[in-house]
JSON list of C-alpha atoms in Angstrom, two decimals:
[
{"chain": "R", "resi": 1, "resn": "ASP", "atom": "CA", "xyz": [81.82, 94.83, 115.02]},
{"chain": "R", "resi": 2, "resn": "ALA", "atom": "CA", "xyz": [83.88, 94.63, 117.93]},
{"chain": "R", "resi": 3, "resn": "GLY", "atom": "CA", "xyz": [85.69, 97.91, 116.56]},
{"chain": "R", "resi": 4, "resn": "ILE", "atom": "CA", "xyz": [89.33, 95.82, 116.05]},
{"chain": "R", "resi": 5, "resn": "THR", "atom": "CA", "xyz": [91.09, 97.99, 113.42]},
{"chain": "R", "resi": 6, "resn": "GLN", "atom": "CA", "xyz": [93.82, 97.05, 112.04]},
{"chain": "R", "resi": 7, "resn": "SER", "atom": "CA", "xyz": [97.48, 98.63, 110.72]},
{"chain": "R", "resi": 8, "resn": "PRO", "atom": "CA", "xyz": [98.76, 99.39, 107.41]},
{"chain": "R", "resi": 9, "resn": "ARG", "atom": "CA", "xyz": [95.97, 97.28, 105.95]},
{"chain": "R", "resi": 10, "resn": "HIS", "atom": "CA", "xyz": [98.74, 96.07, 102.85]},
{"chain": "R", "resi": 11, "resn": "LYS", "atom": "CA", "xyz": [102.19, 96.40, 103.55]},
{"chain": "R", "resi": 12, "resn": "VAL", "atom": "CA", "xyz": [104.92, 94.92, 101.33]},
{"chain": "R", "resi": 13, "resn": "THR", "atom": "CA", "xyz": [108.37, 95.03, 102.40]},
{"chain": "R", "resi": 14, "resn": "GLU", "atom": "CA", "xyz": [112.11, 93.71, 102.81]},
{"chain": "R", "resi": 15, "resn": "THR", "atom": "CA", "xyz": [113.51, 89.79, 103.81]},
{"chain": "R", "resi": 16, "resn": "GLY", "atom": "CA", "xyz": [115.49, 91.02, 106.86]},
{"chain": "R", "resi": 17, "resn": "THR", "atom": "CA", "xyz": [114.01, 94.53, 107.41]},
{"chain": "R", "resi": 18, "resn": "PRO", "atom": "CA", "xyz": [111.89, 95.02, 110.43]},
{"chain": "R", "resi": 19, "resn": "VAL", "atom": "CA", "xyz": [108.24, 95.49, 110.62]},
{"chain": "R", "resi": 20, "resn": "THR", "atom": "CA", "xyz": [105.26, 95.79, 113.14]},
{"chain": "R", "resi": 21, "resn": "LEU", "atom": "CA", "xyz": [101.98, 95.45, 112.91]},
{"chain": "R", "resi": 22, "resn": "ARG", "atom": "CA", "xyz": [99.15, 96.98, 115.30]},
{"chain": "R", "resi": 23, "resn": "CYS", "atom": "CA", "xyz": [95.44, 95.56, 116.02]},
{"chain": "R", "resi": 24, "resn": "HIS", "atom": "CA", "xyz": [93.02, 98.51, 118.60]},
{"chain": "R", "resi": 25, "resn": "GLN", "atom": "CA", "xyz": [90.66, 97.59, 120.32]},
{"chain": "R", "resi": 26, "resn": "THR", "atom": "CA", "xyz": [87.29, 99.98, 121.76]},
{"chain": "R", "resi": 27, "resn": "GLU", "atom": "CA", "xyz": [85.73, 97.87, 124.33]},
{"chain": "R", "resi": 28, "resn": "ASN", "atom": "CA", "xyz": [88.36, 96.66, 126.61]},
{"chain": "R", "resi": 29, "resn": "HIS", "atom": "CA", "xyz": [88.24, 93.10, 126.15]},
{"chain": "R", "resi": 30, "resn": "ARG", "atom": "CA", "xyz": [90.56, 91.10, 128.74]},
{"chain": "R", "resi": 31, "resn": "TYR", "atom": "CA", "xyz": [91.97, 89.09, 125.38]},
{"chain": "R", "resi": 32, "resn": "MET", "atom": "CA", "xyz": [93.27, 89.61, 122.08]},
{"chain": "R", "resi": 33, "resn": "TYR", "atom": "CA", "xyz": [94.93, 87.30, 119.11]},
{"chain": "R", "resi": 34, "resn": "TRP", "atom": "CA", "xyz": [97.33, 87.85, 116.20]},
{"chain": "R", "resi": 35, "resn": "TYR", "atom": "CA", "xyz": [96.31, 84.51, 113.77]},
{"chain": "R", "resi": 36, "resn": "ARG", "atom": "CA", "xyz": [97.36, 84.49, 110.16]},
{"chain": "R", "resi": 37, "resn": "GLN", "atom": "CA", "xyz": [96.20, 83.33, 107.09]},
{"chain": "R", "resi": 38, "resn": "ASP", "atom": "CA", "xyz": [98.04, 80.85, 104.52]},
{"chain": "R", "resi": 39, "resn": "PRO", "atom": "CA", "xyz": [96.52, 78.29, 102.33]},
{"chain": "R", "resi": 40, "resn": "GLY", "atom": "CA", "xyz": [96.02, 75.13, 102.93]},
{"chain": "R", "resi": 41, "resn": "HIS", "atom": "CA", "xyz": [96.56, 75.62, 106.48]},
{"chain": "R", "resi": 42, "resn": "GLY", "atom": "CA", "xyz": [92.85, 77.92, 107.49]},
{"chain": "R", "resi": 43, "resn": "LEU", "atom": "CA", "xyz": [93.90, 80.46, 110.29]},
{"chain": "R", "resi": 44, "resn": "ARG", "atom": "CA", "xyz": [97.30, 79.16, 111.89]},
{"chain": "R", "resi": 45, "resn": "LEU", "atom": "CA", "xyz": [97.81, 81.00, 116.54]},
{"chain": "R", "resi": 46, "resn": "ILE", "atom": "CA", "xyz": [100.83, 83.54, 116.39]},
{"chain": "R", "resi": 47, "resn": "HIS", "atom": "CA", "xyz": [100.52, 85.03, 119.64]},
{"chain": "R", "resi": 48, "resn": "TYR", "atom": "CA", "xyz": [97.96, 85.69, 122.39]},
{"chain": "R", "resi": 49, "resn": "SER", "atom": "CA", "xyz": [97.73, 88.22, 124.87]},
{"chain": "R", "resi": 50, "resn": "TYR", "atom": "CA", "xyz": [95.48, 87.90, 128.63]},
{"chain": "R", "resi": 51, "resn": "GLY", "atom": "CA", "xyz": [96.36, 90.92, 129.91]},
{"chain": "R", "resi": 52, "resn": "VAL", "atom": "CA", "xyz": [98.32, 93.88, 130.17]},
{"chain": "R", "resi": 53, "resn": "LYS", "atom": "CA", "xyz": [102.19, 92.78, 129.26]},
{"chain": "R", "resi": 54, "resn": "ASP", "atom": "CA", "xyz": [100.94, 89.25, 129.53]},
{"chain": "R", "resi": 55, "resn": "THR", "atom": "CA", "xyz": [101.38, 86.87, 126.41]},
{"chain": "R", "resi": 56, "resn": "ASP", "atom": "CA", "xyz": [102.17, 83.13, 125.18]},
{"chain": "R", "resi": 57, "resn": "LYS", "atom": "CA", "xyz": [103.24, 81.38, 122.50]},
{"chain": "R", "resi": 58, "resn": "GLY", "atom": "CA", "xyz": [100.66, 80.06, 119.82]},
{"chain": "R", "resi": 59, "resn": "GLU", "atom": "CA", "xyz": [101.22, 77.11, 117.53]},
{"chain": "R", "resi": 60, "resn": "VAL", "atom": "CA", "xyz": [103.85, 79.21, 114.97]},
{"chain": "R", "resi": 61, "resn": "SER", "atom": "CA", "xyz": [105.50, 81.92, 117.20]},
{"chain": "R", "resi": 62, "resn": "ASP", "atom": "CA", "xyz": [109.00, 81.89, 115.65]},
{"chain": "R", "resi": 63, "resn": "GLY", "atom": "CA", "xyz": [109.92, 84.89, 114.30]},
{"chain": "R", "resi": 64, "resn": "TYR", "atom": "CA", "xyz": [107.83, 86.40, 115.71]},
{"chain": "R", "resi": 65, "resn": "SER", "atom": "CA", "xyz": [106.96, 88.83, 118.90]},
{"chain": "R", "resi": 66, "resn": "VAL", "atom": "CA", "xyz": [104.37, 90.33, 121.01]},
{"chain": "R", "resi": 67, "resn": "SER", "atom": "CA", "xyz": [103.84, 93.53, 123.51]},
{"chain": "R", "resi": 68, "resn": "ARG", "atom": "CA", "xyz": [100.89, 93.90, 124.52]},
{"chain": "R", "resi": 69, "resn": "SER", "atom": "CA", "xyz": [101.67, 98.39, 127.06]},
{"chain": "R", "resi": 70, "resn": "LYS", "atom": "CA", "xyz": [97.64, 99.01, 127.03]},
{"chain": "R", "resi": 71, "resn": "THR", "atom": "CA", "xyz": [95.19, 97.73, 127.27]},
{"chain": "R", "resi": 72, "resn": "GLU", "atom": "CA", "xyz": [93.81, 98.32, 123.78]},
{"chain": "R", "resi": 73, "resn": "ASP", "atom": "CA", "xyz": [97.03, 98.13, 121.66]},
{"chain": "R", "resi": 74, "resn": "PHE", "atom": "CA", "xyz": [98.55, 94.38, 120.66]},
{"chain": "R", "resi": 75, "resn": "LEU", "atom": "CA", "xyz": [101.93, 94.89, 117.99]},
{"chain": "R", "resi": 76, "resn": "LEU", "atom": "CA", "xyz": [103.31, 92.03, 116.31]},
{"chain": "R", "resi": 77, "resn": "THR", "atom": "CA", "xyz": [106.39, 92.41, 115.85]},
{"chain": "R", "resi": 78, "resn": "LEU", "atom": "CA", "xyz": [108.69, 90.18, 112.69]},
{"chain": "R", "resi": 79, "resn": "GLU", "atom": "CA", "xyz": [112.05, 91.06, 113.80]},
{"chain": "R", "resi": 80, "resn": "SER", "atom": "CA", "xyz": [113.57, 90.36, 111.14]},
{"chain": "R", "resi": 81, "resn": "ALA", "atom": "CA", "xyz": [111.00, 89.30, 108.06]},
{"chain": "R", "resi": 82, "resn": "THR", "atom": "CA", "xyz": [111.26, 86.58, 105.92]},
{"chain": "R", "resi": 83, "resn": "SER", "atom": "CA", "xyz": [109.45, 85.02, 102.80]},
{"chain": "R", "resi": 84, "resn": "SER", "atom": "CA", "xyz": [107.57, 82.42, 104.10]},
{"chain": "R", "resi": 85, "resn": "GLN", "atom": "CA", "xyz": [106.13, 85.11, 106.85]},
{"chain": "R", "resi": 86, "resn": "THR", "atom": "CA", "xyz": [104.13, 86.35, 103.77]},
{"chain": "R", "resi": 87, "resn": "SER", "atom": "CA", "xyz": [100.21, 85.39, 104.27]},
{"chain": "R", "resi": 88, "resn": "VAL", "atom": "CA", "xyz": [97.67, 87.72, 106.06]},
{"chain": "R", "resi": 89, "resn": "TYR", "atom": "CA", "xyz": [97.95, 88.94, 109.58]},
{"chain": "R", "resi": 90, "resn": "PHE", "atom": "CA", "xyz": [94.36, 88.45, 111.36]},
{"chain": "R", "resi": 91, "resn": "CYS", "atom": "CA", "xyz": [93.93, 89.92, 115.19]},
{"chain": "R", "resi": 92, "resn": "ALA", "atom": "CA", "xyz": [90.99, 89.09, 117.10]},
{"chain": "R", "resi": 93, "resn": "ILE", "atom": "CA", "xyz": [89.48, 89.44, 120.61]},
{"chain": "R", "resi": 94, "resn": "ARG", "atom": "CA", "xyz": [87.55, 87.34, 122.81]},
{"chain": "R", "resi": 95, "resn": "ASP", "atom": "CA", "xyz": [84.19, 88.68, 123.96]},
{"chain": "R", "resi": 96, "resn": "SER", "atom": "CA", "xyz": [84.09, 86.84, 127.53]},
{"chain": "R", "resi": 97, "resn": "ARG", "atom": "CA", "xyz": [80.49, 88.19, 129.17]},
{"chain": "R", "resi": 98, "resn": "ARG", "atom": "CA", "xyz": [78.98, 85.58, 130.33]},
{"chain": "R", "resi": 99, "resn": "SER", "atom": "CA", "xyz": [76.39, 85.39, 126.70]},
{"chain": "R", "resi": 100, "resn": "SER", "atom": "CA", "xyz": [78.86, 85.20, 124.37]},
{"chain": "R", "resi": 101, "resn": "GLY", "atom": "CA", "xyz": [80.55, 82.17, 125.18]},
{"chain": "R", "resi": 102, "resn": "ASN", "atom": "CA", "xyz": [83.50, 83.03, 124.36]},
{"chain": "R", "resi": 103, "resn": "THR", "atom": "CA", "xyz": [82.92, 83.77, 121.23]},
{"chain": "R", "resi": 104, "resn": "ILE", "atom": "CA", "xyz": [85.84, 84.86, 118.57]},
{"chain": "R", "resi": 105, "resn": "TYR", "atom": "CA", "xyz": [85.77, 88.30, 116.67]},
{"chain": "R", "resi": 106, "resn": "PHE", "atom": "CA", "xyz": [88.33, 89.61, 113.89]},
{"chain": "R", "resi": 107, "resn": "GLY", "atom": "CA", "xyz": [89.37, 92.25, 112.28]},
{"chain": "R", "resi": 108, "resn": "GLU", "atom": "CA", "xyz": [89.57, 93.58, 108.26]},
{"chain": "R", "resi": 109, "resn": "GLY", "atom": "CA", "xyz": [92.61, 91.81, 108.00]},
{"chain": "R", "resi": 110, "resn": "SER", "atom": "CA", "xyz": [96.65, 92.68, 107.40]},
{"chain": "R", "resi": 111, "resn": "TRP", "atom": "CA", "xyz": [98.39, 92.13, 103.71]},
{"chain": "R", "resi": 112, "resn": "LEU", "atom": "CA", "xyz": [102.19, 91.24, 104.25]},
{"chain": "R", "resi": 113, "resn": "THR", "atom": "CA", "xyz": [104.32, 89.94, 101.76]},
{"chain": "R", "resi": 114, "resn": "VAL", "atom": "CA", "xyz": [108.20, 89.52, 102.00]},
{"chain": "R", "resi": 115, "resn": "VAL", "atom": "CA", "xyz": [110.55, 90.72, 98.70]},
{"chain": "M", "resi": 1, "resn": "ALA", "atom": "CA", "xyz": [95.00, 68.70, 122.89]},
{"chain": "M", "resi": 2, "resn": "GLN", "atom": "CA", "xyz": [92.07, 69.54, 120.16]},
{"chain": "M", "resi": 3, "resn": "SER", "atom": "CA", "xyz": [91.82, 69.58, 116.60]},
{"chain": "M", "resi": 4, "resn": "VAL", "atom": "CA", "xyz": [89.48, 69.78, 114.11]},
{"chain": "M", "resi": 5, "resn": "THR", "atom": "CA", "xyz": [89.42, 68.63, 110.90]},
{"chain": "M", "resi": 6, "resn": "GLN", "atom": "CA", "xyz": [87.47, 69.71, 107.96]},
{"chain": "M", "resi": 7, "resn": "LEU", "atom": "CA", "xyz": [86.99, 66.87, 104.84]},
{"chain": "M", "resi": 8, "resn": "ASP", "atom": "CA", "xyz": [85.97, 69.18, 101.13]},
{"chain": "M", "resi": 9, "resn": "SER", "atom": "CA", "xyz": [88.78, 71.64, 100.98]},
{"chain": "M", "resi": 10, "resn": "GLN", "atom": "CA", "xyz": [85.71, 72.74, 97.98]},
{"chain": "M", "resi": 11, "resn": "VAL", "atom": "CA", "xyz": [81.84, 71.56, 97.08]},
{"chain": "M", "resi": 12, "resn": "PRO", "atom": "CA", "xyz": [81.10, 73.21, 94.88]},
{"chain": "M", "resi": 13, "resn": "VAL", "atom": "CA", "xyz": [77.23, 73.26, 94.71]},
{"chain": "M", "resi": 14, "resn": "PHE", "atom": "CA", "xyz": [74.50, 75.03, 92.19]},
{"chain": "M", "resi": 15, "resn": "GLU", "atom": "CA", "xyz": [72.07, 78.02, 93.64]},
{"chain": "M", "resi": 16, "resn": "GLU", "atom": "CA", "xyz": [68.90, 76.98, 95.86]},
{"chain": "M", "resi": 17, "resn": "ALA", "atom": "CA", "xyz": [70.43, 72.80, 95.39]},
{"chain": "M", "resi": 18, "resn": "PRO", "atom": "CA", "xyz": [70.76, 72.19, 100.10]},
{"chain": "M", "resi": 19, "resn": "VAL", "atom": "CA", "xyz": [75.06, 72.36, 100.99]},
{"chain": "M", "resi": 20, "resn": "GLU", "atom": "CA", "xyz": [76.31, 70.89, 103.49]},
{"chain": "M", "resi": 21, "resn": "LEU", "atom": "CA", "xyz": [79.65, 71.64, 105.17]},
{"chain": "M", "resi": 22, "resn": "ARG", "atom": "CA", "xyz": [81.76, 68.68, 106.85]},
{"chain": "M", "resi": 23, "resn": "CYS", "atom": "CA", "xyz": [83.72, 69.72, 110.50]},
{"chain": "M", "resi": 24, "resn": "ASN", "atom": "CA", "xyz": [84.50, 67.32, 112.95]},
{"chain": "M", "resi": 25, "resn": "TYR", "atom": "CA", "xyz": [86.90, 67.35, 115.82]},
{"chain": "M", "resi": 26, "resn": "SER", "atom": "CA", "xyz": [88.82, 66.00, 118.70]},
{"chain": "M", "resi": 27, "resn": "SER", "atom": "CA", "xyz": [88.88, 67.13, 122.41]},
{"chain": "M", "resi": 28, "resn": "SER", "atom": "CA", "xyz": [88.93, 65.41, 125.71]},
{"chain": "M", "resi": 29, "resn": "VAL", "atom": "CA", "xyz": [86.88, 67.77, 126.94]},
{"chain": "M", "resi": 30, "resn": "SER", "atom": "CA", "xyz": [83.66, 69.98, 126.42]},
{"chain": "M", "resi": 31, "resn": "VAL", "atom": "CA", "xyz": [83.95, 72.61, 123.51]},
{"chain": "M", "resi": 32, "resn": "TYR", "atom": "CA", "xyz": [82.79, 75.00, 122.02]},
{"chain": "M", "resi": 33, "resn": "LEU", "atom": "CA", "xyz": [82.06, 74.46, 118.33]},
{"chain": "M", "resi": 34, "resn": "PHE", "atom": "CA", "xyz": [81.54, 77.43, 115.69]},
{"chain": "M", "resi": 35, "resn": "TRP", "atom": "CA", "xyz": [81.89, 78.61, 111.71]},
{"chain": "M", "resi": 36, "resn": "TYR", "atom": "CA", "xyz": [82.90, 81.14, 110.72]},
{"chain": "M", "resi": 37, "resn": "VAL", "atom": "CA", "xyz": [82.11, 82.54, 107.00]},
{"chain": "M", "resi": 38, "resn": "GLN", "atom": "CA", "xyz": [84.99, 84.58, 105.21]},
{"chain": "M", "resi": 39, "resn": "TYR", "atom": "CA", "xyz": [84.00, 86.72, 101.97]},
{"chain": "M", "resi": 40, "resn": "PRO", "atom": "CA", "xyz": [87.14, 87.26, 99.06]},
{"chain": "M", "resi": 41, "resn": "ASN", "atom": "CA", "xyz": [89.57, 90.44, 101.31]},
{"chain": "M", "resi": 42, "resn": "GLN", "atom": "CA", "xyz": [87.53, 90.20, 104.01]},
{"chain": "M", "resi": 43, "resn": "GLY", "atom": "CA", "xyz": [87.98, 89.19, 108.28]},
{"chain": "M", "resi": 44, "resn": "LEU", "atom": "CA", "xyz": [86.69, 86.25, 109.36]},
{"chain": "M", "resi": 45, "resn": "GLN", "atom": "CA", "xyz": [82.76, 86.61, 110.70]},
{"chain": "M", "resi": 46, "resn": "LEU", "atom": "CA", "xyz": [80.89, 84.07, 113.20]},
{"chain": "M", "resi": 47, "resn": "LEU", "atom": "CA", "xyz": [77.73, 82.48, 111.37]},
{"chain": "M", "resi": 48, "resn": "LEU", "atom": "CA", "xyz": [76.84, 80.40, 114.25]},
{"chain": "M", "resi": 49, "resn": "LYS", "atom": "CA", "xyz": [78.26, 78.83, 117.76]},
{"chain": "M", "resi": 50, "resn": "TYR", "atom": "CA", "xyz": [77.66, 75.90, 120.20]},
{"chain": "M", "resi": 51, "resn": "LEU", "atom": "CA", "xyz": [78.31, 76.66, 123.45]},
{"chain": "M", "resi": 52, "resn": "SER", "atom": "CA", "xyz": [75.52, 73.65, 125.50]},
{"chain": "M", "resi": 53, "resn": "GLY", "atom": "CA", "xyz": [71.39, 72.78, 125.02]},
{"chain": "M", "resi": 54, "resn": "SER", "atom": "CA", "xyz": [69.80, 72.07, 121.62]},
{"chain": "M", "resi": 55, "resn": "THR", "atom": "CA", "xyz": [72.02, 70.97, 119.71]},
{"chain": "M", "resi": 56, "resn": "LEU", "atom": "CA", "xyz": [70.75, 72.00, 116.33]},
{"chain": "M", "resi": 57, "resn": "VAL", "atom": "CA", "xyz": [71.75, 76.25, 116.06]},
{"chain": "M", "resi": 58, "resn": "LYS", "atom": "CA", "xyz": [70.61, 78.26, 113.60]},
{"chain": "M", "resi": 59, "resn": "GLY", "atom": "CA", "xyz": [72.79, 80.87, 112.27]},
{"chain": "M", "resi": 60, "resn": "ILE", "atom": "CA", "xyz": [72.80, 84.33, 109.96]},
{"chain": "M", "resi": 61, "resn": "ASN", "atom": "CA", "xyz": [71.65, 83.83, 106.36]},
{"chain": "M", "resi": 62, "resn": "GLY", "atom": "CA", "xyz": [69.81, 80.36, 106.76]},
{"chain": "M", "resi": 63, "resn": "PHE", "atom": "CA", "xyz": [72.55, 78.85, 108.19]},
{"chain": "M", "resi": 64, "resn": "GLU", "atom": "CA", "xyz": [72.76, 75.90, 111.10]},
{"chain": "M", "resi": 65, "resn": "ALA", "atom": "CA", "xyz": [74.22, 73.57, 112.40]},
{"chain": "M", "resi": 66, "resn": "GLU", "atom": "CA", "xyz": [74.42, 70.49, 114.41]},
{"chain": "M", "resi": 67, "resn": "PHE", "atom": "CA", "xyz": [75.92, 69.15, 117.45]},
{"chain": "M", "resi": 68, "resn": "ASN", "atom": "CA", "xyz": [76.46, 65.46, 117.07]},
{"chain": "M", "resi": 69, "resn": "LYS", "atom": "CA", "xyz": [79.01, 64.73, 119.69]},
{"chain": "M", "resi": 70, "resn": "SER", "atom": "CA", "xyz": [79.25, 60.80, 119.28]},
{"chain": "M", "resi": 71, "resn": "GLN", "atom": "CA", "xyz": [80.19, 61.03, 116.05]},
{"chain": "M", "resi": 72, "resn": "THR", "atom": "CA", "xyz": [82.31, 64.44, 117.46]},
{"chain": "M", "resi": 73, "resn": "SER", "atom": "CA", "xyz": [80.77, 66.73, 114.75]},
{"chain": "M", "resi": 74, "resn": "PHE", "atom": "CA", "xyz": [79.13, 69.58, 113.70]},
{"chain": "M", "resi": 75, "resn": "HIS", "atom": "CA", "xyz": [77.91, 69.57, 110.37]},
{"chain": "M", "resi": 76, "resn": "LEU", "atom": "CA", "xyz": [76.90, 73.22, 108.89]},
{"chain": "M", "resi": 77, "resn": "ARG", "atom": "CA", "xyz": [73.53, 72.63, 106.61]},
{"chain": "M", "resi": 78, "resn": "LYS", "atom": "CA", "xyz": [71.72, 75.48, 104.38]},
{"chain": "M", "resi": 79, "resn": "PRO", "atom": "CA", "xyz": [68.43, 74.21, 102.62]},
{"chain": "M", "resi": 80, "resn": "SER", "atom": "CA", "xyz": [68.70, 76.05, 99.66]},
{"chain": "M", "resi": 81, "resn": "VAL", "atom": "CA", "xyz": [71.87, 77.90, 98.75]},
{"chain": "M", "resi": 82, "resn": "HIS", "atom": "CA", "xyz": [72.54, 81.49, 96.79]},
{"chain": "M", "resi": 83, "resn": "ILE", "atom": "CA", "xyz": [74.86, 82.45, 94.70]},
{"chain": "M", "resi": 84, "resn": "SER", "atom": "CA", "xyz": [75.71, 84.91, 97.80]},
{"chain": "M", "resi": 85, "resn": "ASP", "atom": "CA", "xyz": [76.98, 82.47, 99.68]},
{"chain": "M", "resi": 86, "resn": "THR", "atom": "CA", "xyz": [79.81, 81.93, 97.79]},
{"chain": "M", "resi": 87, "resn": "ALA", "atom": "CA", "xyz": [82.81, 81.78, 100.31]},
{"chain": "M", "resi": 88, "resn": "GLU", "atom": "CA", "xyz": [85.01, 79.74, 102.63]},
{"chain": "M", "resi": 89, "resn": "TYR", "atom": "CA", "xyz": [83.62, 78.71, 105.63]},
{"chain": "M", "resi": 90, "resn": "PHE", "atom": "CA", "xyz": [85.37, 78.07, 108.84]},
{"chain": "M", "resi": 91, "resn": "CYS", "atom": "CA", "xyz": [84.78, 75.09, 112.38]},
{"chain": "M", "resi": 92, "resn": "ALA", "atom": "CA", "xyz": [86.29, 76.07, 115.38]},
{"chain": "M", "resi": 93, "resn": "VAL", "atom": "CA", "xyz": [86.56, 74.01, 118.54]},
{"chain": "M", "resi": 94, "resn": "GLY", "atom": "CA", "xyz": [87.60, 76.18, 121.40]},
{"chain": "M", "resi": 95, "resn": "LYS", "atom": "CA", "xyz": [86.23, 76.34, 125.40]},
{"chain": "M", "resi": 96, "resn": "ALA", "atom": "CA", "xyz": [89.26, 78.32, 127.32]},
{"chain": "M", "resi": 97, "resn": "ASP", "atom": "CA", "xyz": [91.28, 80.96, 125.72]},
{"chain": "M", "resi": 98, "resn": "LYS", "atom": "CA", "xyz": [91.73, 80.05, 122.93]},
{"chain": "M", "resi": 99, "resn": "LEU", "atom": "CA", "xyz": [90.54, 78.50, 119.76]},
{"chain": "M", "resi": 100, "resn": "ILE", "atom": "CA", "xyz": [91.48, 76.42, 117.01]},
{"chain": "M", "resi": 101, "resn": "PHE", "atom": "CA", "xyz": [90.77, 76.00, 113.33]},
{"chain": "M", "resi": 102, "resn": "GLY", "atom": "CA", "xyz": [89.73, 73.96, 110.13]},
{"chain": "M", "resi": 103, "resn": "THR", "atom": "CA", "xyz": [92.01, 74.63, 107.30]},
{"chain": "M", "resi": 104, "resn": "GLY", "atom": "CA", "xyz": [88.23, 75.94, 105.54]},
{"chain": "M", "resi": 105, "resn": "THR", "atom": "CA", "xyz": [85.62, 74.76, 102.55]},
{"chain": "M", "resi": 106, "resn": "ARG", "atom": "CA", "xyz": [85.56, 77.21, 99.74]},
{"chain": "M", "resi": 107, "resn": "LEU", "atom": "CA", "xyz": [82.09, 76.95, 98.59]},
{"chain": "M", "resi": 108, "resn": "GLN", "atom": "CA", "xyz": [81.05, 77.74, 94.82]},
{"chain": "M", "resi": 109, "resn": "VAL", "atom": "CA", "xyz": [77.59, 77.47, 93.96]},
{"chain": "M", "resi": 110, "resn": "PHE", "atom": "CA", "xyz": [77.01, 77.99, 90.30]},
{"chain": "M", "resi": 111, "resn": "PRO", "atom": "CA", "xyz": [73.94, 80.12, 88.97]}
]
């Protein structure tokens, strides 16, 4: 258990509405990530953060923005949700301790349906 | 750039039979390699990882994987599977700031 909490765990929203997913960690890890999981695509990186207010794009960042104002929280926002953003979203942290070898640990996921 | 290929999208196997899930990667630099398992409606759980040293890595639940640098492979094996091993398995590669995942292999164990 890497102390990762995602909220909400399940959400149904309408096309065109904004949606924010929250990831909270309790272990002060520097790196945090947002991935989406879709059948046939595995996990794809949306955005990641390497510190407070330091973020970068992943391979599928279009339509998403992120913010990290505190070490413990990493927010993913869909400014105007589309049906193609229906997916399972996973937050992750990287354990940068030497013994861990930069292992990435995942939260339980947030199921988002855009109708 | 790094990439991961999991050659089999589904692997059906009978209980107590051996299984191998294949993973090939490409990278221009040395990397760390990981296998994760995902049970239905859950997050991903780390099975095992290769960082350096011995090329045979043992993980949880009786799984092991062998790093083969010349073939750029990191295949996952288990000598005798159980029904409870039914899940999706993801291979991942990375070293710096992020991991790249394969598309996953669904292992279905039949009684």
